[in-house]
Coordinates of C-alpha atoms and ligand atoms in Angstrom, one line a residue:
M1259 CA 0.0 0.0 0.0
L1260 CA 1.2 3.5 -0.9
E1261 CA 0.4 6.6 1.1
L1262 CA 1.5 10.0 0.2
Y1263 CA 1.7 13.0 2.6
H1264 CA 1.7 16.0 0.3
N1265 CA 0.3 19.3 -0.8
N1266 CA -1.3 20.2 -4.0
I1267 CA 1.0 23.0 -5.0
S1268 CA 4.2 21.7 -3.5
V1269 CA 6.6 21.2 -6.5
C1270 CA 8.4 18.4 -4.6
A1271 CA 5.1 16.6 -4.1
Q1272 CA 4.1 17.2 -7.7
K1273 CA 7.2 15.4 -8.9
V1274 CA 6.2 12.3 -6.9
R1275 CA 2.6 12.4 -8.1
V1276 CA 3.8 12.6 -11.7
V1277 CA 6.0 9.5 -11.2
L1278 CA 3.1 7.7 -9.4
S1279 CA 0.9 8.6 -12.4
E1280 CA 3.5 7.5 -15.0
K1281 CA 3.7 4.2 -13.1
D1282 CA -0.1 4.0 -12.8
Q1283 CA 0.0 3.3 -9.1
P1284 CA -2.9 4.1 -6.9
W1285 CA -2.1 5.8 -3.6
T1286 CA -3.9 7.0 -0.4
N1287 CA -4.1 10.8 -0.2
H1288 CA -3.0 12.7 2.9
H1289 CA -3.2 16.3 2.0
L1290 CA -1.5 18.8 4.3
S1291 CA -2.0 22.6 4.4
L1292 CA 1.5 24.1 4.4
A1293 CA 0.2 27.6 5.0
R1294 CA -1.5 26.4 8.2
G1295 CA 1.7 24.6 9.2
E1296 CA 0.3 21.0 9.2
Q1297 CA 3.8 19.8 8.2
L1298 CA 5.1 21.2 11.4
T1299 CA 3.1 19.2 13.9
P1300 CA 5.0 16.8 16.3
E1301 CA 3.1 13.8 14.6
F1302 CA 4.3 14.8 11.1
K1303 CA 7.8 15.7 12.3
A1304 CA 8.0 12.2 13.8
M1305 CA 7.9 10.9 10.2
N1306 CA 10.0 13.6 8.7
P1307 CA 11.9 15.7 11.2
R1308 CA 12.6 18.3 8.5
G1309 CA 8.9 19.2 8.6
V1310 CA 8.5 19.2 4.8
V1311 CA 6.4 17.3 2.3
P1312 CA 6.4 14.9 0.5
V1313 CA 6.6 11.8 2.6
L1314 CA 5.8 8.4 1.1
V1315 CA 4.8 5.5 3.2
H1316 CA 5.1 2.2 1.4
D1317 CA 4.0 -1.0 3.3
G1318 CA 4.9 0.8 6.5
N1319 CA 8.3 2.1 5.4
V1320 CA 8.7 5.8 5.5
I1321 CA 10.6 7.4 2.5
V1322 CA 11.5 11.1 2.5
E1323 CA 13.1 13.5 0.0
S1324 CA 11.3 13.7 -3.4
S1325 CA 14.1 12.7 -5.6
V1326 CA 14.9 9.7 -3.4
I1327 CA 11.2 8.8 -3.4
C1328 CA 11.0 9.0 -7.3
A1329 CA 14.1 6.8 -7.6
Y1330 CA 12.6 4.4 -5.1
L1331 CA 9.3 4.2 -7.0
D1332 CA 11.2 3.5 -10.2
E1333 CA 13.0 0.6 -8.5
V1334 CA 9.9 -0.9 -6.8
F1335 CA 7.7 -0.5 -9.9
P1336 CA 10.0 -1.0 -12.8
D1337 CA 7.3 -0.9 -15.5
P1338 CA 7.4 1.3 -17.4
P1339 CA 11.1 2.1 -16.7
L1340 CA 11.9 5.8 -16.1
M1341 CA 15.6 5.3 -16.3
P1342 CA 17.4 5.3 -19.6
K1343 CA 19.4 2.2 -20.7
K1344 CA 22.8 3.7 -21.4
P1345 CA 25.0 4.6 -18.5
V1346 CA 25.9 8.0 -20.1
E1347 CA 22.2 8.8 -20.4
R1348 CA 21.7 7.8 -16.8
A1349 CA 24.5 10.2 -15.8
T1350 CA 22.7 13.0 -17.7
M1351 CA 19.4 12.0 -16.0
R1352 CA 20.9 12.1 -12.6
L1353 CA 22.3 15.5 -13.1
W1354 CA 18.8 16.9 -13.9
C1355 CA 17.4 15.0 -10.9
K1356 CA 20.1 16.6 -8.7
L1357 CA 19.5 20.1 -9.9
P1358 CA 16.4 20.9 -7.6
D1359 CA 18.4 19.7 -4.5
D1360 CA 21.4 21.8 -5.6
I1361 CA 19.6 25.1 -6.2
L1362 CA 16.5 24.9 -8.4
H1363 CA 14.1 24.1 -5.5
M1364 CA 15.4 27.0 -3.4
A1365 CA 15.1 29.3 -6.5
C1366 CA 11.6 28.1 -7.0
A1367 CA 10.5 28.9 -3.5
T1368 CA 12.1 32.3 -3.8
V1369 CA 10.3 33.1 -7.1
S1370 CA 6.9 31.7 -5.9
F1371 CA 7.0 33.6 -2.6
A1372 CA 8.2 36.9 -4.1
V1373 CA 5.8 36.9 -6.9
S1374 CA 2.6 35.4 -5.4
F1375 CA 2.6 33.2 -2.3
G1376 CA 4.3 35.6 0.2
P1377 CA 1.7 38.4 0.1
Q1378 CA -1.0 35.7 0.3
L1379 CA 0.5 34.1 3.3
K1380 CA 0.9 37.4 5.0
K1381 CA -2.8 38.2 4.4
Q1382 CA -3.9 34.7 5.5
M1383 CA -1.9 34.7 8.7
G1384 CA -2.4 38.3 9.9
D1385 CA -1.1 38.6 13.4
G1386 CA -0.2 34.9 13.5
L1387 CA 2.5 35.3 10.8
E1388 CA 5.4 35.5 13.2
E1389 CA 4.3 32.5 15.2
R1390 CA 3.9 30.5 11.9
L1391 CA 7.4 31.5 10.8
M1392 CA 9.0 30.7 14.1
K1393 CA 7.7 27.1 13.9
M1394 CA 9.9 26.5 10.8
P1395 CA 12.7 24.2 11.9
D1396 CA 15.3 25.5 9.4
P1397 CA 16.3 29.1 10.5
A1398 CA 17.8 29.9 7.1
R1399 CA 14.7 28.9 5.3
R1400 CA 12.6 30.9 7.7
E1401 CA 14.6 34.1 7.3
R1402 CA 14.5 33.7 3.5
Q1403 CA 10.7 33.5 3.7
R1404 CA 10.5 36.5 6.0
A1405 CA 12.6 38.6 3.6
L1406 CA 10.5 37.6 0.6
I1407 CA 7.3 38.4 2.4
E1408 CA 8.6 41.9 3.2
K1409 CA 10.4 42.8 0.0
G1410 CA 9.0 40.6 -2.8
I1411 CA 11.0 40.7 -6.0
E1412 CA 13.3 43.4 -4.6
T1413 CA 14.7 41.0 -2.1
P1414 CA 18.4 41.0 -3.0
F1415 CA 18.6 37.2 -3.6
F1416 CA 15.6 37.2 -5.9
R1417 CA 17.8 38.3 -8.8
D1418 CA 20.2 35.4 -8.3
H1419 CA 17.3 32.9 -8.1
I1420 CA 15.4 34.0 -11.1
K1421 CA 18.7 33.8 -12.9
V1422 CA 18.9 30.1 -11.8
F1423 CA 15.8 29.5 -13.9
E1424 CA 17.2 31.5 -16.8
K1425 CA 20.3 29.3 -16.8
T1426 CA 18.3 26.1 -16.4
F1427 CA 16.1 27.0 -19.3
G1428 CA 19.1 27.7 -21.4
E1429 CA 20.6 24.3 -20.5
M1430 CA 17.3 22.6 -21.3
E1431 CA 17.2 24.3 -24.7
A1432 CA 20.7 23.1 -25.4
Q1433 CA 20.0 19.5 -24.2
L1434 CA 16.8 19.3 -26.2
A1435 CA 18.9 20.0 -29.4
R1436 CA 20.7 16.7 -28.6
T1437 CA 17.9 14.4 -27.3
K1438 CA 14.1 14.3 -27.6
W1439 CA 13.6 14.3 -23.8
L1440 CA 15.9 15.7 -21.2
A1441 CA 18.3 12.7 -20.8
S1442 CA 17.6 10.6 -23.8
D1443 CA 15.2 9.9 -26.6
T1444 CA 12.8 8.4 -24.1
Y1445 CA 10.9 10.0 -21.2
T1446 CA 12.7 9.5 -17.9
L1447 CA 12.8 10.6 -14.3
A1448 CA 14.6 13.8 -15.5
D1449 CA 11.5 14.9 -17.4
A1450 CA 9.2 14.0 -14.5
E1451 CA 11.3 15.7 -11.9
I1452 CA 11.9 19.0 -13.8
T1453 CA 8.3 19.3 -15.0
P1454 CA 6.9 20.9 -11.8
Y1455 CA 9.5 23.7 -11.9
V1456 CA 8.7 24.6 -15.5
E1457 CA 4.9 24.4 -14.7
R1458 CA 5.4 26.7 -11.7
I1459 CA 7.0 29.4 -13.9
D1460 CA 4.2 29.0 -16.4
R1461 CA 1.6 29.2 -13.7
L1462 CA 3.2 32.3 -12.2
G1463 CA 2.8 33.9 -15.7
L1464 CA 6.5 34.0 -16.5
D1465 CA 6.3 31.9 -19.6
A1466 CA 7.9 34.6 -21.6
M1467 CA 11.1 33.0 -20.3
W1468 CA 10.9 30.4 -23.1
E1469 CA 9.5 32.8 -25.7
K1470 CA 12.8 32.4 -27.6
R1471 CA 13.4 28.8 -26.7
P1472 CA 11.4 26.8 -29.1
R1473 CA 12.7 23.4 -28.1
L1474 CA 11.8 24.0 -24.4
A1475 CA 8.3 25.2 -25.5
D1476 CA 7.9 22.1 -27.6
W1477 CA 9.1 19.9 -24.7
F1478 CA 6.6 21.6 -22.4
A1479 CA 3.8 21.1 -24.9
R1480 CA 4.6 17.3 -25.1
I1481 CA 4.8 17.2 -21.3
K1482 CA 1.3 18.8 -21.0
A1483 CA -0.1 16.2 -23.4
R1484 CA 0.9 13.3 -21.1
P1485 CA -1.8 12.0 -18.8
S1486 CA 0.6 12.3 -15.9
F1487 CA 0.5 16.1 -16.2
K1488 CA -2.9 16.1 -14.6
A1489 CA -1.2 14.9 -11.4
I1490 CA 0.4 18.4 -11.0
S1491 CA -2.7 20.2 -10.0
D1492 CA -5.5 17.7 -9.5
Y1493 CA -5.3 17.6 -5.7
P1494 CA -7.2 20.6 -4.1
P1495 CA -7.6 22.1 -1.5
T1496 CA -4.9 24.6 -2.2
D1497 CA -3.1 26.9 0.2
Y1498 CA -2.6 29.8 -2.2
D1499 CA -4.5 31.0 -5.3
D1500 CA -2.0 30.1 -8.0
T1501 CA -4.3 30.8 -10.9
G1502 CA -3.8 34.6 -11.1
R1503 CA -0.6 34.6 -13.2
D1504 CA 0.7 37.2 -10.7
G1505 CA 4.1 37.4 -12.4
R1506 CA 2.7 39.2 -15.4
K1507 CA 2.3 42.4 -13.4
S1508 CA 6.0 42.5 -12.5
W1509 CA 7.4 40.9 -15.7
S1510 CA 9.1 44.1 -17.0
R1511 CA 11.0 44.5 -13.7
I1512 CA 11.8 40.8 -13.6
K1513 CA 13.2 41.0 -17.1
E1514 CA 15.4 43.8 -16.0
L1515 CA 16.7 41.8 -13.1
I1516 CA 17.4 38.8 -15.4
A1517 CA 19.4 41.1 -17.7
S1518 CA 21.3 42.9 -14.9
Ligands
GSH1321 N1 14.5 18.4 -0.5 C1 13.1 18.2 -0.1 C2 12.4 19.6 -0.1 C3 11.0 19.5 0.4 C4 10.3 20.8 0.5 O1 11.0 21.8 0.6 N2 9.0 20.8 0.6 C5 8.2 22.0 0.7 C6 7.1 22.0 -0.3 S1 7.7 22.0 -2.0 C7 7.6 22.1 2.1 O2 7.1 21.2 2.6 N3 7.6 23.3 2.6 C8 7.0 23.6 3.9 C9 7.7 24.7 4.7 O3 8.7 25.2 4.2 O4 7.3 24.9 5.8 C10 12.4 17.3 -1.1 O5 12.8 17.3 -2.3 O6 11.5 16.5 -0.7

């Protein structure tokens, strides 16, 4: 039996849901509100002391960390395989899967909070905001969130983090000139795990970032045509309204920051 502790708009959870869908595996849904801090309760932290989603429980075994969970699912449910055959393609795939842990995930949190979620969290929490922030176990993460809520896209590290996306999209465009999908000519974990980060930028209304990247635009169109794409956003309730394409309002300033 598979149980997933997750959140609808958590990119890390979206990765896992995409893989579960590609594998056509049913799972039991435990949806947590991150805005209300349901990932920070003692019960949840007993499963994952980092106080973050997703967490997969498979036949009683607790697995944490989205990229570890995706690799685990590919091993336990090998059909269809999401790992390329050639070792050199596997190496390419692993590099893409590692990117969110290296920097892309942090960049995604920055961009999402600066452009849309930060102001929403502030409004939702009112006087309870400080208490909510102080429950976060990672002080660095907490202070980043605080800065983004206060200064939005003018937070000094916003520029570095939007540039992480710019660089990633450039690398995707280059890779897609060599292979049909991100690691090989077949769809792999690399595509599944990068999908939510591209979808987030699209959803924030910043899709102009691939205006001049036809291969990336084509990859994303092919991704959206896969049945597993539904797994990205099909699990309401949601913490934040992510349908407003809020980034469109600040796109001209964001474009300046990317170019600076
Ligand atoms: N490296 C972890 C990151 C998990 C993570 O950051 N999860 C976010 C949602 S995408 C979360 O639970 N945030 C709650 C919080 O920051 O309080 C993974 O890939 O699973």
